[in-house]
Amino acid sequence: NAGVTQTPKFQVLKTGQSMTLQCAQDMNHNSMYWYRQDPGMGLRLIYYSASEGTTDKGEVPNGYNVSRLNKREFSLRLESAAPSQTSVYFCASSDPRGPTDTQYFGPGTRLTVL
Amino acid sequence: GQQLNQSPQSMFIQEGEDVSMNCTSSSIFNTWLWYKQDPGEGPVLLIALYKAGELTSNGRLTAQFGITRKDSFLNISASIPSDVGIYFCAGTGGAQKLVFGQGTRLTINP
């Protein structure tokens, strides 16, 4: 099992450019999440998907869109990148059928917006 | 919304020393989780706590779910160089969305 995989690992964008961050999990989990991590602020939830076909906003959704393509894949799109979106982005998945909503994280995408 | 306050923000210790860090919440949590993040990697789950008062160990790591359900601590005994990293507490309340603390950065001097 690869767990949670993310592509790309690094990306540099110019202000106003668009891009999509890809995430896939092979653990048959129902729920998937996108976080951003900024220095000194921990991880903040951008969007999540409790199950295939559903998505909901998290703490910091502005400037982002998501697509739950199927049970395995959950993508995050920046339509018009801004320098404030420079961050490390993590995808996670969990199976709420377990005893707790324990989340497993991918390796992250390091995004710089110039 | 729910918030977690994690302390200390950073620690500088000698190899072999014990480490203690904690998290407090403004509201009751149903689950407490402790993660470790190595440089350039995603967080990895260390310990999960499901009941108030629960004390759980994972090797040299011990964590407890506070009886008030508003706090948790993590202890690391006899630290070694590979313990270096950022430790995050996280918890879920009724909404089932995970809330993270700000992290504790651990540095170890050999």
PDB file of C-alpha atoms in Angstrom:
ATOM      1  CA  ASN A   1       0.000   0.000   0.000  1.00  0.00           C
ATOM      2  CA  ALA A   2       1.285   3.453  -0.895  1.00  0.00           C
ATOM      3  CA  GLY A   3      -1.110   5.145   1.564  1.00  0.00           C
ATOM      4  CA  VAL A   4      -1.766   8.763   0.577  1.00  0.00           C
ATOM      5  CA  THR A   5       0.136  10.105  -2.426  1.00  0.00           C
ATOM      6  CA  GLN A   6       0.341  13.704  -3.644  1.00  0.00           C
ATOM      7  CA  THR A   7       1.598  15.323  -6.825  1.00  0.00           C
ATOM      8  CA  PRO A   8       3.497  17.441  -7.510  1.00  0.00           C
ATOM      9  CA  LYS A   9       5.974  17.558  -4.619  1.00  0.00           C
ATOM     10  CA  PHE A  10       7.095  21.115  -5.455  1.00  0.00           C
ATOM     11  CA  GLN A  11       5.559  23.875  -7.578  1.00  0.00           C
ATOM     12  CA  VAL A  12       6.333  27.512  -8.320  1.00  0.00           C
ATOM     13  CA  LEU A  13       3.593  29.691  -9.791  1.00  0.00           C
ATOM     14  CA  LYS A  14       3.286  33.292 -10.834  1.00  0.00           C
ATOM     15  CA  THR A  15       0.463  35.400  -9.414  1.00  0.00           C
ATOM     16  CA  GLY A  16      -2.730  34.742 -11.355  1.00  0.00           C
ATOM     17  CA  GLN A  17      -1.738  31.325 -12.681  1.00  0.00           C
ATOM     18  CA  SER A  18      -3.902  28.310 -11.982  1.00  0.00           C
ATOM     19  CA  MET A  19      -3.021  24.778 -11.001  1.00  0.00           C
ATOM     20  CA  THR A  20      -4.468  21.602  -9.555  1.00  0.00           C
ATOM     21  CA  LEU A  21      -2.924  19.590  -6.741  1.00  0.00           C
ATOM     22  CA  GLN A  22      -3.629  15.880  -6.961  1.00  0.00           C
ATOM     23  CA  CYS A  23      -4.203  13.442  -4.113  1.00  0.00           C
ATOM     24  CA  ALA A  24      -4.966   9.739  -4.109  1.00  0.00           C
ATOM     25  CA  GLN A  25      -5.345   7.115  -1.387  1.00  0.00           C
ATOM     26  CA  ASP A  26      -5.376   3.330  -1.661  1.00  0.00           C
ATOM     27  CA  MET A  27      -6.753   2.542   1.810  1.00  0.00           C
ATOM     28  CA  ASN A  28     -10.420   2.492   0.716  1.00  0.00           C
ATOM     29  CA  HIS A  29     -11.146   5.414   3.055  1.00  0.00           C
ATOM     30  CA  ASN A  30     -14.388   7.323   2.735  1.00  0.00           C
ATOM     31  CA  SER A  31     -13.204  10.723   3.931  1.00  0.00           C
ATOM     32  CA  MET A  32     -10.495  12.924   2.441  1.00  0.00           C
ATOM     33  CA  TYR A  33      -9.125  16.326   3.440  1.00  0.00           C
ATOM     34  CA  TRP A  34      -6.971  19.186   2.227  1.00  0.00           C
ATOM     35  CA  TYR A  35      -4.906  21.234   4.708  1.00  0.00           C
ATOM     36  CA  ARG A  36      -2.431  24.033   4.411  1.00  0.00           C
ATOM     37  CA  GLN A  37       0.503  24.432   6.792  1.00  0.00           C
ATOM     38  CA  ASP A  38       2.084  27.791   7.464  1.00  0.00           C
ATOM     39  CA  PRO A  39       4.928  28.498   9.917  1.00  0.00           C
ATOM     40  CA  GLY A  40       3.732  28.681  13.517  1.00  0.00           C
ATOM     41  CA  MET A  41       0.102  27.998  12.617  1.00  0.00           C
ATOM     42  CA  GLY A  42      -0.192  24.230  12.561  1.00  0.00           C
ATOM     43  CA  LEU A  43      -2.476  22.731   9.930  1.00  0.00           C
ATOM     44  CA  ARG A  44      -5.647  24.454   8.834  1.00  0.00           C
ATOM     45  CA  LEU A  45      -8.444  22.663   7.019  1.00  0.00           C
ATOM     46  CA  ILE A  46      -9.270  24.019   3.554  1.00  0.00           C
ATOM     47  CA  TYR A  47     -11.908  21.568   2.322  1.00  0.00           C
ATOM     48  CA  TYR A  48     -12.969  18.057   3.126  1.00  0.00           C
ATOM     49  CA  SER A  49     -15.042  15.311   1.561  1.00  0.00           C
ATOM     50  CA  ALA A  50     -16.897  12.992   3.902  1.00  0.00           C
ATOM     51  CA  SER A  51     -17.704  10.584   1.093  1.00  0.00           C
ATOM     52  CA  GLU A  52     -17.611  10.266  -2.670  1.00  0.00           C
ATOM     53  CA  GLY A  53     -19.770  12.960  -4.236  1.00  0.00           C
ATOM     54  CA  THR A  54     -19.759  15.364  -1.273  1.00  0.00           C
ATOM     55  CA  THR A  55     -17.483  18.257  -0.370  1.00  0.00           C
ATOM     56  CA  ASP A  56     -17.602  20.845   2.408  1.00  0.00           C
ATOM     57  CA  LYS A  57     -15.706  23.965   3.347  1.00  0.00           C
ATOM     58  CA  GLY A  58     -13.216  23.939   6.164  1.00  0.00           C
ATOM     59  CA  GLU A  59     -11.617  26.800   8.069  1.00  0.00           C
ATOM     60  CA  VAL A  60      -9.864  28.555   5.134  1.00  0.00           C
ATOM     61  CA  PRO A  61     -11.672  27.745   1.831  1.00  0.00           C
ATOM     62  CA  ASN A  62     -11.400  31.109   0.049  1.00  0.00           C
ATOM     63  CA  GLY A  63      -9.403  30.977  -3.179  1.00  0.00           C
ATOM     64  CA  TYR A  64      -9.696  27.200  -3.539  1.00  0.00           C
ATOM     65  CA  ASN A  65     -11.981  24.655  -5.148  1.00  0.00           C
ATOM     66  CA  VAL A  66     -12.030  20.890  -4.779  1.00  0.00           C
ATOM     67  CA  SER A  67     -13.263  17.875  -6.686  1.00  0.00           C
ATOM     68  CA  ARG A  68     -13.865  14.412  -5.272  1.00  0.00           C
ATOM     69  CA  LEU A  69     -13.305  12.584  -8.541  1.00  0.00           C
ATOM     70  CA  ASN A  70     -13.992   9.116  -7.096  1.00  0.00           C
ATOM     71  CA  LYS A  71     -13.425   7.337  -3.808  1.00  0.00           C
ATOM     72  CA  ARG A  72      -9.646   7.328  -4.300  1.00  0.00           C
ATOM     73  CA  GLU A  73      -8.959  10.828  -5.595  1.00  0.00           C
ATOM     74  CA  PHE A  74      -9.499  14.320  -4.197  1.00  0.00           C
ATOM     75  CA  SER A  75      -8.029  17.309  -6.027  1.00  0.00           C
ATOM     76  CA  LEU A  76      -7.471  20.908  -4.924  1.00  0.00           C
ATOM     77  CA  ARG A  77      -7.546  23.713  -7.487  1.00  0.00           C
ATOM     78  CA  LEU A  78      -6.203  27.240  -7.289  1.00  0.00           C
ATOM     79  CA  GLU A  79      -7.948  29.236 -10.024  1.00  0.00           C
ATOM     80  CA  SER A  80      -5.878  32.413  -9.677  1.00  0.00           C
ATOM     81  CA  ALA A  81      -2.908  31.946  -7.377  1.00  0.00           C
ATOM     82  CA  ALA A  82      -1.920  34.687  -4.943  1.00  0.00           C
ATOM     83  CA  PRO A  83       1.277  35.094  -2.881  1.00  0.00           C
ATOM     84  CA  SER A  84      -0.795  34.485   0.270  1.00  0.00           C
ATOM     85  CA  GLN A  85      -1.327  30.938  -0.973  1.00  0.00           C
ATOM     86  CA  THR A  86       2.374  30.153  -0.665  1.00  0.00           C
ATOM     87  CA  SER A  87       2.293  27.239   1.742  1.00  0.00           C
ATOM     88  CA  VAL A  88       2.737  23.518   2.174  1.00  0.00           C
ATOM     89  CA  TYR A  89      -0.400  21.605   1.258  1.00  0.00           C
ATOM     90  CA  PHE A  90      -1.253  18.248   2.780  1.00  0.00           C
ATOM     91  CA  CYS A  91      -3.895  15.778   1.761  1.00  0.00           C
ATOM     92  CA  ALA A  92      -5.223  13.278   4.298  1.00  0.00           C
ATOM     93  CA  SER A  93      -7.743  10.466   4.426  1.00  0.00           C
ATOM     94  CA  SER A  94      -9.625   8.662   7.172  1.00  0.00           C
ATOM     95  CA  ASP A  95     -12.199   5.941   7.692  1.00  0.00           C
ATOM     96  CA  PRO A  96     -14.853   7.097  10.167  1.00  0.00           C
ATOM     97  CA  ARG A  97     -16.110   3.529  10.467  1.00  0.00           C
ATOM     98  CA  GLY A  98     -13.134   2.993  12.786  1.00  0.00           C
ATOM     99  CA  PRO A  99     -13.110   3.937  16.479  1.00  0.00           C
ATOM    100  CA  THR A 100     -12.076   7.455  15.700  1.00  0.00           C
ATOM    101  CA  ASP A 101     -11.627   9.794  12.812  1.00  0.00           C
ATOM    102  CA  THR A 102      -7.891   9.116  12.602  1.00  0.00           C
ATOM    103  CA  GLN A 103      -6.339  10.813   9.610  1.00  0.00           C
ATOM    104  CA  TYR A 104      -3.379   9.643   7.554  1.00  0.00           C
ATOM    105  CA  PHE A 105      -1.355  12.241   5.692  1.00  0.00           C
ATOM    106  CA  GLY A 106       0.439  12.420   2.373  1.00  0.00           C
ATOM    107  CA  PRO A 107       3.982  13.818   2.002  1.00  0.00           C
ATOM    108  CA  GLY A 108       2.834  17.316   1.027  1.00  0.00           C
ATOM    109  CA  THR A 109       3.129  19.746  -1.893  1.00  0.00           C
ATOM    110  CA  ARG A 110       5.338  22.777  -1.399  1.00  0.00           C
ATOM    111  CA  LEU A 111       3.851  25.670  -3.347  1.00  0.00           C
ATOM    112  CA  THR A 112       5.453  29.060  -3.899  1.00  0.00           C
ATOM    113  CA  VAL A 113       3.513  31.864  -5.562  1.00  0.00           C
ATOM    114  CA  LEU A 114       5.653  34.732  -6.824  1.00  0.00           C
TER     115      LEU A 114
ATOM    116  CA  GLY B   1     -14.792  27.444  16.662  1.00  0.00           C
ATOM    117  CA  GLN B   2     -12.725  24.957  18.598  1.00  0.00           C
ATOM    118  CA  GLN B   3      -9.118  25.936  19.232  1.00  0.00           C
ATOM    119  CA  LEU B   4      -6.134  24.147  20.693  1.00  0.00           C
ATOM    120  CA  ASN B   5      -3.293  25.770  22.590  1.00  0.00           C
ATOM    121  CA  GLN B   6      -0.124  23.693  22.454  1.00  0.00           C
ATOM    122  CA  SER B   7       2.934  24.375  24.591  1.00  0.00           C
ATOM    123  CA  PRO B   8       5.777  24.849  24.581  1.00  0.00           C
ATOM    124  CA  GLN B   9       6.238  26.128  21.030  1.00  0.00           C
ATOM    125  CA  SER B  10       9.839  24.918  20.985  1.00  0.00           C
ATOM    126  CA  MET B  11      12.195  22.873  23.136  1.00  0.00           C
ATOM    127  CA  PHE B  12      15.975  22.548  23.126  1.00  0.00           C
ATOM    128  CA  ILE B  13      17.189  19.573  25.146  1.00  0.00           C
ATOM    129  CA  GLN B  14      20.164  17.283  25.598  1.00  0.00           C
ATOM    130  CA  GLU B  15      20.085  13.760  24.291  1.00  0.00           C
ATOM    131  CA  GLY B  16      18.828  11.416  26.999  1.00  0.00           C
ATOM    132  CA  GLU B  17      16.551  13.953  28.670  1.00  0.00           C
ATOM    133  CA  ASP B  18      12.824  13.437  29.070  1.00  0.00           C
ATOM    134  CA  VAL B  19      10.372  15.683  27.207  1.00  0.00           C
ATOM    135  CA  SER B  20       6.885  16.831  28.125  1.00  0.00           C
ATOM    136  CA  MET B  21       4.419  18.841  26.056  1.00  0.00           C
ATOM    137  CA  ASN B  22       0.715  19.514  26.400  1.00  0.00           C
ATOM    138  CA  CYS B  23      -2.394  20.770  24.700  1.00  0.00           C
ATOM    139  CA  THR B  24      -5.433  22.505  26.101  1.00  0.00           C
ATOM    140  CA  SER B  25      -8.772  23.110  24.460  1.00  0.00           C
ATOM    141  CA  SER B  26     -11.462  25.716  24.933  1.00  0.00           C
ATOM    142  CA  SER B  27     -14.089  22.993  24.588  1.00  0.00           C
ATOM    143  CA  ILE B  28     -14.555  19.288  25.222  1.00  0.00           C
ATOM    144  CA  PHE B  29     -12.972  16.841  22.798  1.00  0.00           C
ATOM    145  CA  ASN B  30     -13.980  13.236  22.159  1.00  0.00           C
ATOM    146  CA  THR B  31     -10.627  12.130  20.780  1.00  0.00           C
ATOM    147  CA  TRP B  32      -7.044  13.296  21.189  1.00  0.00           C
ATOM    148  CA  LEU B  33      -4.335  12.441  18.689  1.00  0.00           C
ATOM    149  CA  TRP B  34      -0.598  13.094  18.723  1.00  0.00           C
ATOM    150  CA  TYR B  35       1.337  13.377  15.459  1.00  0.00           C
ATOM    151  CA  LYS B  36       5.014  13.821  14.629  1.00  0.00           C
ATOM    152  CA  GLN B  37       6.240  15.599  11.519  1.00  0.00           C
ATOM    153  CA  ASP B  38       9.771  15.102  10.210  1.00  0.00           C
ATOM    154  CA  PRO B  39      11.293  17.797   7.972  1.00  0.00           C
ATOM    155  CA  GLY B  40       9.853  17.628   4.466  1.00  0.00           C
ATOM    156  CA  GLU B  41       7.286  14.985   5.373  1.00  0.00           C
ATOM    157  CA  GLY B  42       3.635  14.788   6.330  1.00  0.00           C
ATOM    158  CA  PRO B  43       2.489  14.234   9.933  1.00  0.00           C
ATOM    159  CA  VAL B  44       2.576  10.649  11.160  1.00  0.00           C
ATOM    160  CA  LEU B  45       0.235   9.398  13.866  1.00  0.00           C
ATOM    161  CA  LEU B  46       1.987   8.457  17.128  1.00  0.00           C
ATOM    162  CA  ILE B  47      -0.789   7.864  19.649  1.00  0.00           C
ATOM    163  CA  ALA B  48      -4.588   8.027  19.621  1.00  0.00           C
ATOM    164  CA  LEU B  49      -6.654   8.497  22.803  1.00  0.00           C
ATOM    165  CA  TYR B  50     -10.363   7.752  22.933  1.00  0.00           C
ATOM    166  CA  LYS B  51     -11.502   8.010  26.575  1.00  0.00           C
ATOM    167  CA  ALA B  52     -11.131  10.575  29.341  1.00  0.00           C
ATOM    168  CA  GLY B  53      -8.364   9.523  31.734  1.00  0.00           C
ATOM    169  CA  GLU B  54      -6.850   7.080  29.240  1.00  0.00           C
ATOM    170  CA  LEU B  55      -3.075   6.653  29.441  1.00  0.00           C
ATOM    171  CA  THR B  56      -1.443   5.055  26.399  1.00  0.00           C
ATOM    172  CA  SER B  57       2.179   4.216  25.609  1.00  0.00           C
ATOM    173  CA  ASN B  58       3.987   3.620  22.337  1.00  0.00           C
ATOM    174  CA  GLY B  59       7.584   2.682  23.105  1.00  0.00           C
ATOM    175  CA  ARG B  60       9.216   5.654  24.824  1.00  0.00           C
ATOM    176  CA  LEU B  61       6.135   7.806  24.215  1.00  0.00           C
ATOM    177  CA  THR B  62       3.283   8.147  26.702  1.00  0.00           C
ATOM    178  CA  ALA B  63       0.160  10.249  26.237  1.00  0.00           C
ATOM    179  CA  GLN B  64      -2.859  10.907  28.414  1.00  0.00           C
ATOM    180  CA  PHE B  65      -6.399  12.098  27.732  1.00  0.00           C
ATOM    181  CA  GLY B  66      -7.251  14.577  30.490  1.00  0.00           C
ATOM    182  CA  ILE B  67     -10.197  13.755  32.732  1.00  0.00           C
ATOM    183  CA  THR B  68     -11.823  17.107  31.933  1.00  0.00           C
ATOM    184  CA  ARG B  69     -11.617  16.151  28.223  1.00  0.00           C
ATOM    185  CA  LYS B  70     -10.103  19.569  27.563  1.00  0.00           C
ATOM    186  CA  ASP B  71      -6.420  18.652  27.682  1.00  0.00           C
ATOM    187  CA  SER B  72      -3.817  16.062  26.809  1.00  0.00           C
ATOM    188  CA  PHE B  73      -0.094  15.626  27.328  1.00  0.00           C
ATOM    189  CA  LEU B  74       2.690  13.742  25.569  1.00  0.00           C
ATOM    190  CA  ASN B  75       5.867  12.576  27.285  1.00  0.00           C
ATOM    191  CA  ILE B  76       8.984  11.252  25.581  1.00  0.00           C
ATOM    192  CA  SER B  77      11.462   9.443  27.801  1.00  0.00           C
ATOM    193  CA  ALA B  78      15.233   9.220  27.230  1.00  0.00           C
ATOM    194  CA  SER B  79      15.232  11.293  24.035  1.00  0.00           C
ATOM    195  CA  ILE B  80      17.360  10.241  21.071  1.00  0.00           C
ATOM    196  CA  PRO B  81      18.403  12.193  17.955  1.00  0.00           C
ATOM    197  CA  SER B  82      15.631  10.731  15.777  1.00  0.00           C
ATOM    198  CA  ASP B  83      13.028  12.290  18.099  1.00  0.00           C
ATOM    199  CA  VAL B  84      13.798  15.656  16.473  1.00  0.00           C
ATOM    200  CA  GLY B  85      10.813  17.104  14.642  1.00  0.00           C
ATOM    201  CA  ILE B  86       7.546  18.933  15.184  1.00  0.00           C
ATOM    202  CA  TYR B  87       4.920  17.343  17.401  1.00  0.00           C
ATOM    203  CA  PHE B  88       1.269  18.224  16.902  1.00  0.00           C
ATOM    204  CA  CYS B  89      -1.700  17.526  19.085  1.00  0.00           C
ATOM    205  CA  ALA B  90      -5.081  17.238  17.418  1.00  0.00           C
ATOM    206  CA  GLY B  91      -8.588  16.580  18.589  1.00  0.00           C
ATOM    207  CA  THR B  92     -12.094  15.993  17.395  1.00  0.00           C
ATOM    208  CA  GLY B  93     -15.242  17.266  19.000  1.00  0.00           C
ATOM    209  CA  GLY B  94     -18.824  16.741  18.007  1.00  0.00           C
ATOM    210  CA  ALA B  95     -18.337  17.985  14.446  1.00  0.00           C
ATOM    211  CA  GLN B  96     -15.755  15.228  13.762  1.00  0.00           C
ATOM    212  CA  LYS B  97     -13.391  17.645  12.020  1.00  0.00           C
ATOM    213  CA  LEU B  98      -9.842  17.430  13.307  1.00  0.00           C
ATOM    214  CA  VAL B  99      -8.439  20.562  14.972  1.00  0.00           C
ATOM    215  CA  PHE B 100      -4.658  20.929  15.285  1.00  0.00           C
ATOM    216  CA  GLY B 101      -2.437  22.655  17.791  1.00  0.00           C
ATOM    217  CA  GLN B 102       0.320  24.983  16.606  1.00  0.00           C
ATOM    218  CA  GLY B 103       3.027  22.379  17.126  1.00  0.00           C
ATOM    219  CA  THR B 104       6.046  21.904  19.409  1.00  0.00           C
ATOM    220  CA  ARG B 105       9.416  21.963  17.656  1.00  0.00           C
ATOM    221  CA  LEU B 106      11.865  19.628  19.386  1.00  0.00           C
ATOM    222  CA  THR B 107      15.622  20.101  18.947  1.00  0.00           C
ATOM    223  CA  ILE B 108      18.108  17.717  20.559  1.00  0.00           C
ATOM    224  CA  ASN B 109      21.748  18.460  21.253  1.00  0.00           C
ATOM    225  CA  PRO B 110      23.875  15.323  21.107  1.00  0.00           C
TER     226      PRO B 110
END
